[in-house]
Tab-separated table of C-alpha atoms and ligand atoms in Angstrom:
chain	number	residue	atom	x	y	z
A	1	MET	CA	31.493	3.849	-2.308
A	2	ILE	CA	31.134	4.134	1.440
A	3	VAL	CA	33.857	4.555	4.028
A	4	ILE	CA	33.064	3.452	7.565
A	5	LEU	CA	35.228	5.227	10.105
A	6	LYS	CA	36.556	3.814	13.355
A	7	LYS	CA	34.517	4.871	16.377
A	8	GLU	CA	37.285	7.095	17.697
A	9	HIS	CA	38.755	8.980	14.781
A	10	ASP	CA	41.028	11.950	14.541
A	11	THR	CA	39.174	14.880	12.974
A	12	HIS	CA	42.386	16.225	11.411
A	13	GLN	CA	42.885	12.997	9.520
A	14	LEU	CA	39.241	13.016	8.509
A	15	ASP	CA	39.599	16.550	7.113
A	16	GLU	CA	42.663	15.454	5.173
A	17	LEU	CA	40.792	12.483	3.699
A	18	ARG	CA	37.877	14.723	2.744
A	19	ARG	CA	40.126	17.243	1.032
A	20	TRP	CA	41.915	14.493	-0.855
A	21	LEU	CA	38.653	12.970	-2.108
A	22	GLU	CA	37.086	16.328	-2.929
A	23	GLY	CA	40.232	17.120	-4.943
A	24	GLN	CA	39.284	14.174	-7.133
A	25	GLY	CA	35.858	15.673	-7.836
A	26	ILE	CA	34.009	13.516	-5.333
A	27	SER	CA	31.395	14.934	-3.004
A	28	ILE	CA	31.067	13.513	0.480
A	29	GLN	CA	28.072	12.996	2.666
A	30	VAL	CA	28.948	12.484	6.322
A	31	ASN	CA	26.459	10.577	8.443
A	32	GLU	CA	27.261	10.539	12.113
A	33	GLY	CA	25.200	7.691	13.468
A	34	VAL	CA	25.010	6.328	16.986
A	35	GLN	CA	26.813	3.127	15.981
A	36	SER	CA	29.264	4.493	13.422
A	37	THR	CA	30.249	7.369	11.166
A	38	VAL	CA	29.740	6.677	7.490
A	39	LEU	CA	31.150	8.713	4.612
A	40	GLY	CA	29.093	8.389	1.449
A	41	LEU	CA	31.190	9.134	-1.641
A	42	ILE	CA	29.185	10.500	-4.549
A	43	GLY	CA	30.563	10.922	-8.043
A	44	ASP	CA	32.844	8.852	-10.225
A	45	THR	CA	34.727	6.736	-7.711
A	46	SER	CA	36.112	4.295	-10.279
A	47	ALA	CA	39.610	5.787	-10.037
A	48	VAL	CA	39.620	5.908	-6.231
A	49	ASP	CA	41.998	3.389	-4.695
A	50	SER	CA	39.915	1.748	-1.975
A	51	ASP	CA	42.918	-0.165	-0.597
A	52	LEU	CA	44.677	3.120	0.027
A	53	ILE	CA	41.696	4.469	1.978
A	54	GLU	CA	41.265	1.239	3.899
A	55	ALA	CA	44.890	1.452	5.025
A	56	LEU	CA	44.269	4.783	6.777
A	57	GLU	CA	44.330	4.718	10.567
A	58	ILE	CA	40.867	6.266	10.947
A	59	VAL	CA	39.136	3.856	8.539
A	60	GLU	CA	37.365	0.675	9.588
A	61	THR	CA	36.210	-0.560	6.141
A	62	VAL	CA	35.497	0.567	2.605
A	63	LYS	CA	32.669	-0.856	0.500
A	64	ARG	CA	31.728	-0.304	-3.099
A	65	VAL	CA	27.994	0.369	-3.476
A	66	GLN	CA	26.470	-1.341	-6.494
A	67	GLU	CA	23.073	0.368	-6.431
A	68	PRO	CA	22.648	3.479	-8.598
A	69	TYR	CA	20.894	5.357	-5.793
A	70	LYS	CA	23.337	6.772	-3.281
A	71	LYS	CA	21.766	9.421	-1.050
A	72	ALA	CA	18.602	7.342	-0.724
A	73	ASN	CA	20.614	4.210	0.029
A	74	ARG	CA	20.579	2.777	3.525
A	75	LYS	CA	24.252	1.917	3.116
A	76	PHE	CA	24.975	5.658	3.019
A	77	HIS	CA	22.740	6.390	5.987
A	78	PRO	CA	22.258	3.305	8.151
A	79	GLU	CA	19.708	4.854	10.498
A	80	ASP	CA	16.088	5.646	9.585
A	81	SER	CA	15.581	9.199	8.413
A	82	VAL	CA	12.946	11.250	10.153
A	83	VAL	CA	11.326	13.910	7.971
A	84	ASP	CA	9.960	16.901	9.832
A	85	VAL	CA	6.738	18.175	8.277
A	86	SER	CA	6.174	21.490	10.051
A	87	GLY	CA	6.648	19.897	13.453
A	88	VAL	CA	5.146	16.490	12.608
A	89	PRO	CA	7.940	13.894	12.486
A	90	VAL	CA	7.556	11.100	9.921
A	91	GLY	CA	9.685	7.940	10.003
A	92	GLY	CA	12.029	6.383	12.543
A	93	GLY	CA	9.121	5.171	14.662
A	94	HIS	CA	6.954	8.257	14.141
A	95	PHE	CA	3.720	7.246	12.425
A	96	ALA	CA	1.894	9.774	10.256
A	97	ILE	CA	-1.777	9.702	9.353
A	98	MET	CA	-2.548	11.954	6.391
A	99	ALA	CA	-6.231	12.217	5.596
A	100	GLY	CA	-8.703	14.350	3.742
A	101	PRO	CA	-10.628	14.492	0.498
A	102	CYS	CA	-9.232	13.562	-2.878
A	103	SER	CA	-10.020	17.124	-3.992
A	104	VAL	CA	-10.731	20.363	-2.215
A	105	GLU	CA	-14.250	21.266	-3.366
A	106	SER	CA	-15.538	24.121	-1.200
A	107	PRO	CA	-14.753	25.937	2.062
A	108	GLU	CA	-17.451	23.966	3.923
A	109	GLN	CA	-16.284	20.620	2.556
A	110	ILE	CA	-12.590	21.018	3.359
A	111	CYS	CA	-13.145	22.589	6.783
A	112	THR	CA	-15.715	19.939	7.790
A	113	VAL	CA	-13.464	17.092	6.695
A	114	ALA	CA	-10.389	18.701	8.287
A	115	ALA	CA	-12.113	18.976	11.667
A	116	ALA	CA	-13.396	15.394	11.400
A	117	VAL	CA	-10.051	13.825	10.495
A	118	LYS	CA	-8.298	15.789	13.209
A	119	ALA	CA	-10.815	14.590	15.786
A	120	ALA	CA	-10.253	11.016	14.596
A	121	GLY	CA	-6.477	11.256	15.073
A	122	ALA	CA	-5.014	12.367	11.739
A	123	ASN	CA	-1.917	14.527	12.046
A	124	LEU	CA	-1.796	15.875	8.487
A	125	LEU	CA	-4.527	17.133	6.179
A	126	ARG	CA	-4.531	16.117	2.530
A	127	GLY	CA	-6.536	17.690	-0.277
A	128	GLY	CA	-5.916	17.920	-3.994
A	129	ALA	CA	-6.009	21.350	-5.611
A	130	PHE	CA	-4.272	20.601	-8.918
A	131	LYS	CA	-5.752	17.262	-9.950
A	132	PRO	CA	-4.253	14.853	-12.471
A	133	ARG	CA	-7.368	13.387	-14.133
A	134	THR	CA	-7.495	10.750	-16.833
A	135	SER	CA	-10.247	12.699	-18.612
A	136	PRO	CA	-9.855	16.350	-19.608
A	137	TYR	CA	-13.623	16.685	-19.043
A	138	ALA	CA	-13.447	15.583	-15.391
A	139	PHE	CA	-13.136	18.067	-12.502
A	140	GLN	CA	-9.585	19.408	-12.666
A	141	GLY	CA	-9.415	20.762	-9.113
A	142	MET	CA	-9.813	24.254	-7.708
A	143	ARG	CA	-6.143	24.954	-8.415
A	144	GLU	CA	-4.715	28.003	-6.558
A	145	SER	CA	-7.991	28.703	-4.768
A	146	GLY	CA	-8.025	25.079	-3.579
A	147	ILE	CA	-4.692	25.693	-1.861
A	148	THR	CA	-6.080	28.875	-0.285
A	149	LEU	CA	-8.959	26.832	1.174
A	150	LEU	CA	-6.618	24.115	2.362
A	151	LEU	CA	-4.589	26.761	4.198
A	152	GLU	CA	-7.789	28.102	5.740
A	153	ALA	CA	-8.557	24.577	7.033
A	154	LYS	CA	-5.001	24.437	8.376
A	155	LYS	CA	-5.603	27.675	10.246
A	156	GLN	CA	-8.751	26.254	11.820
A	157	THR	CA	-7.332	22.867	12.795
A	158	GLY	CA	-3.583	23.391	13.089
A	159	LEU	CA	-2.989	20.402	10.810
A	160	PRO	CA	-0.083	20.786	8.351
A	161	VAL	CA	-1.216	20.251	4.777
A	162	VAL	CA	-0.152	18.066	1.868
A	163	THR	CA	-1.192	18.712	-1.710
A	164	GLU	CA	-0.013	17.687	-5.158
A	165	ILE	CA	2.124	19.703	-7.563
A	166	MET	CA	1.930	18.870	-11.262
A	167	ASP	CA	3.942	21.693	-12.800
A	168	ILE	CA	6.849	23.640	-11.354
A	169	ALA	CA	5.277	26.767	-12.873
A	170	HIS	CA	2.756	26.584	-9.988
A	171	ILE	CA	5.403	26.496	-7.235
A	172	ASP	CA	4.578	29.988	-5.917
A	173	ALA	CA	1.128	28.748	-4.911
A	174	PHE	CA	2.832	26.130	-2.710
A	175	ALA	CA	4.761	28.638	-0.578
A	176	ASP	CA	2.738	27.823	2.566
A	177	VAL	CA	2.102	24.154	1.820
A	178	ASP	CA	3.837	21.937	4.391
A	179	LEU	CA	4.404	18.804	2.315
A	180	ILE	CA	4.444	18.818	-1.486
A	181	GLN	CA	3.123	15.684	-3.140
A	182	VAL	CA	4.474	14.350	-6.413
A	183	GLY	CA	1.760	12.039	-7.674
A	184	ALA	CA	2.142	8.639	-9.282
A	185	ARG	CA	1.806	10.096	-12.769
A	186	ASN	CA	4.716	12.463	-12.224
A	187	MET	CA	7.080	10.125	-10.414
A	188	GLN	CA	9.368	10.173	-13.419
A	189	ASN	CA	8.884	13.798	-14.396
A	190	PHE	CA	12.596	14.344	-13.949
A	191	GLU	CA	12.567	18.094	-14.590
A	192	LEU	CA	9.944	18.521	-11.852
A	193	LEU	CA	11.969	16.315	-9.487
A	194	LYS	CA	15.128	18.329	-10.168
A	195	GLU	CA	13.341	21.585	-9.393
A	196	LEU	CA	11.912	20.154	-6.165
A	197	GLY	CA	15.453	19.158	-5.278
A	198	HIS	CA	16.175	22.866	-4.941
A	199	SER	CA	13.225	23.394	-2.628
A	200	LYS	CA	13.530	23.189	1.155
A	201	LYS	CA	10.055	21.674	1.517
A	202	PRO	CA	9.491	18.033	2.373
A	203	ILE	CA	8.319	16.017	-0.633
A	204	LEU	CA	5.868	13.106	-0.653
A	205	LEU	CA	6.882	10.982	-3.628
A	206	LYS	CA	4.247	8.485	-4.744
A	207	ARG	CA	5.228	5.355	-6.608
A	208	GLY	CA	4.400	5.361	-10.316
A	209	LEU	CA	1.609	3.134	-11.579
A	210	SER	CA	4.027	0.691	-13.157
A	211	SER	CA	7.293	1.633	-11.502
A	212	THR	CA	9.742	-0.699	-9.870
A	213	LEU	CA	11.060	0.051	-6.415
A	214	GLN	CA	14.455	0.822	-7.905
A	215	GLU	CA	12.803	3.416	-10.159
A	216	LEU	CA	11.036	4.888	-7.121
A	217	LEU	CA	14.339	5.178	-5.290
A	218	MET	CA	16.016	6.713	-8.345
A	219	SER	CA	13.280	9.357	-8.438
A	220	ALA	CA	13.921	10.072	-4.764
A	221	GLU	CA	17.600	10.323	-5.670
A	222	TYR	CA	16.796	13.057	-8.213
A	223	ILE	CA	15.259	15.178	-5.449
A	224	MET	CA	18.024	14.392	-2.972
A	225	ALA	CA	20.804	14.999	-5.499
A	226	GLY	CA	19.566	18.583	-5.755
A	227	GLY	CA	20.055	19.056	-2.021
A	228	ASN	CA	16.587	18.292	-0.668
A	229	GLU	CA	16.840	15.196	1.494
A	230	ASN	CA	13.362	15.514	2.990
A	231	VAL	CA	11.671	12.823	0.976
A	232	ILE	CA	8.843	10.557	2.125
A	233	LEU	CA	7.977	7.652	-0.172
A	234	CYS	CA	4.461	6.378	-0.739
A	235	GLU	CA	3.281	2.985	-1.956
A	236	ARG	CA	-0.108	3.607	-3.576
A	237	GLY	CA	-0.741	0.406	-5.491
A	238	ILE	CA	0.612	-0.766	-8.812
A	239	ARG	CA	-0.908	-2.002	-12.059
A	240	THR	CA	-1.237	-5.765	-12.252
A	241	PHE	CA	-3.511	-8.161	-14.169
A	242	GLU	CA	-6.002	-8.011	-11.267
A	243	THR	CA	-9.119	-5.965	-11.981
A	244	ALA	CA	-11.072	-6.554	-8.751
A	245	THR	CA	-9.286	-3.606	-7.181
A	246	ARG	CA	-8.232	-0.305	-8.768
A	247	ASN	CA	-4.589	-1.256	-8.287
A	248	THR	CA	-2.779	-3.933	-6.317
A	249	GLN	CA	-1.342	-2.821	-2.998
A	250	ASP	CA	2.247	-3.993	-2.966
A	251	ILE	CA	2.730	-4.809	0.691
A	252	SER	CA	6.180	-6.224	0.058
A	253	ALA	CA	7.294	-2.752	-1.044
A	254	ILE	CA	7.465	-1.703	2.604
A	255	PRO	CA	10.000	-4.193	3.989
A	256	VAL	CA	11.947	-4.081	0.725
A	257	VAL	CA	12.210	-0.280	0.692
A	258	LYS	CA	13.101	-0.273	4.382
A	259	GLU	CA	15.963	-2.623	3.663
A	260	LEU	CA	17.214	-0.633	0.677
A	261	SER	CA	16.635	2.897	1.943
A	262	HIS	CA	16.554	4.971	5.101
A	263	LEU	CA	13.694	7.132	3.813
A	264	PRO	CA	10.278	6.873	5.457
A	265	ILE	CA	7.638	5.019	3.447
A	266	ILE	CA	3.897	5.362	3.906
A	267	VAL	CA	0.984	3.541	2.261
A	268	ASP	CA	-2.096	4.896	0.496
A	269	PRO	CA	-4.708	2.119	0.655
A	270	SER	CA	-7.360	4.386	-0.920
A	271	HIS	CA	-5.751	4.613	-4.354
A	272	ALA	CA	-4.327	1.108	-3.986
A	273	THR	CA	-7.741	-0.529	-3.655
A	274	GLY	CA	-10.245	1.959	-5.102
A	275	PHE	CA	-13.041	0.851	-2.765
A	276	SER	CA	-13.796	2.235	0.671
A	277	ARG	CA	-14.582	-1.215	2.123
A	278	TYR	CA	-11.030	-2.427	1.466
A	279	VAL	CA	-9.283	0.604	2.925
A	280	LYS	CA	-9.305	-0.443	6.585
A	281	PRO	CA	-7.994	-4.024	6.061
A	282	LEU	CA	-5.251	-2.771	3.741
A	283	ALA	CA	-4.349	0.034	6.151
A	284	LEU	CA	-3.891	-2.581	8.858
A	285	ALA	CA	-1.794	-4.721	6.510
A	286	ALA	CA	0.415	-1.676	5.895
A	287	VAL	CA	0.878	-1.151	9.627
A	288	ALA	CA	1.743	-4.816	10.110
A	289	ALA	CA	4.306	-4.627	7.289
A	290	GLY	CA	6.095	-1.714	8.966
A	291	SER	CA	4.735	1.347	7.184
A	292	ASP	CA	5.683	4.757	8.612
A	293	GLY	CA	2.237	6.146	7.953
A	294	LEU	CA	-0.917	6.156	5.915
A	295	MET	CA	-2.634	8.426	3.442
A	296	ILE	CA	-6.389	7.924	3.428
A	297	GLU	CA	-9.110	9.702	1.475
A	298	VAL	CA	-12.017	10.928	3.576
A	299	HIS	CA	-15.091	12.817	2.356
A	300	ASN	CA	-18.074	14.195	4.260
A	301	ASN	CA	-20.361	12.886	1.499
A	302	PRO	CA	-18.548	10.281	-0.638
A	303	ALA	CA	-21.555	9.761	-2.937
A	304	LYS	CA	-21.322	13.400	-4.012
A	305	ALA	CA	-17.504	13.646	-4.188
A	306	LEU	CA	-16.161	15.300	-7.341
A	307	CYS	CA	-13.289	12.824	-7.414
A	308	ASP	CA	-12.641	9.329	-6.011
A	309	GLY	CA	-15.921	9.021	-4.066
A	310	PRO	CA	-16.010	5.180	-4.204
A	311	GLN	CA	-12.718	4.901	-2.320
A	312	SER	CA	-13.403	7.680	0.185
A	313	LEU	CA	-14.246	6.880	3.791
A	314	THR	CA	-16.890	8.790	5.707
A	315	PRO	CA	-15.603	10.467	8.885
A	316	ALA	CA	-17.214	7.658	10.931
A	317	GLN	CA	-15.513	4.954	8.853
A	318	PHE	CA	-12.223	6.824	9.131
A	319	THR	CA	-12.551	7.077	12.917
A	320	ASP	CA	-13.121	3.334	13.108
A	321	ALA	CA	-10.124	2.637	10.843
A	322	VAL	CA	-7.805	4.916	12.864
A	323	GLN	CA	-8.828	3.228	16.113
A	324	ALA	CA	-7.940	-0.159	14.619
A	325	VAL	CA	-4.646	1.243	13.269
A	326	GLN	CA	-3.769	2.553	16.727
A	327	ARG	CA	-4.450	-0.862	18.276
A	328	PHE	CA	-2.164	-2.477	15.687
A	329	LEU	CA	0.541	0.151	16.245
A	330	ALA	CA	0.520	-0.565	19.955
A	331	VAL	CA	1.490	-4.204	19.386
A	332	ARG	CA	3.796	-4.118	16.349
B	1	LIG	C1	-4.003	11.586	-5.002
B	1	LIG	O1	-3.317	11.409	-3.983
B	1	LIG	O2	-5.064	12.191	-5.024
B	1	LIG	C2	-3.534	10.991	-6.266
B	1	LIG	C3	-3.912	11.468	-7.453
B	1	LIG	O3	-2.753	9.919	-6.066
B	1	LIG	P1	-1.888	9.059	-7.077
B	1	LIG	O4	-0.892	9.992	-7.684
B	1	LIG	O5	-1.277	8.021	-6.203
B	1	LIG	O6	-2.818	8.477	-8.102
B	2	LIG	MN1	-7.713	10.567	-5.199
């Protein structure tokens, strides 16, 4: 349920209303927007008499919210949320470009790529340390030492870093990571999401391989319900019958999520398409559709990459793609 207050409202009466609702076991999220103040009521509101609330002098309207996601719901928070990633704002008109290799492989590799993506215009550095691989025989990532190298590249470039967590048991290694990624395969690892809800770090939540947008928003809700509202969503392609690309980039996810939620949403055209030659056109499609950012895999030598080489751009290809993205951003 949401309660929209009149523009000028008496704070005493508001306090009284809050106390009354809280007395019924309902928690309240107050969003003071430019246009209006919205109270989001979370909990079992079935016994709450909406007519009684609507009759109060300070109340403009009361609406029941059908969707199961509350904190992630735009009805609870009409304005776009801006997530601050160590000084880099994401969302609400602030466009983020996260780039770097699929996996951190060596000090030279990550530092070379970090410098190249920074020069091209990226504002966040990505690099996998704990890698979710389909095969147990494939490179599993450098794990803790991969994060150490990522932080070294951060020191050299000043770029905040994003890397994936697979198990909450590893959380100590993420103490200096700026943005913690939950990958597609863990989007519905609810115990992990609950734990990250207790963290203060921003979370990049990637859409599951076969997850609906409602499921994506419910996973965001798990993190937010725990008190961490710094969630950035990521459309990274979904499984369809099409085999020409690794996944199918769901462009419609962007306007749909923007309608349903206030959370920023970015697009990962690398994992969505699986081929470097499709990354630039799909990145531009994401910009045109209203994405708040991009995540793009870049490798100094894609042919030798230990993971996801075929979809990785060279620094030169990335520079070209970013220039095109910036031209599109200027006119959207
Ligand atoms: C990644 O970002 O390297 C990754 C594994 O992505 P996804 O979870 O989207 O497959
Ligand atoms: Mn990858």
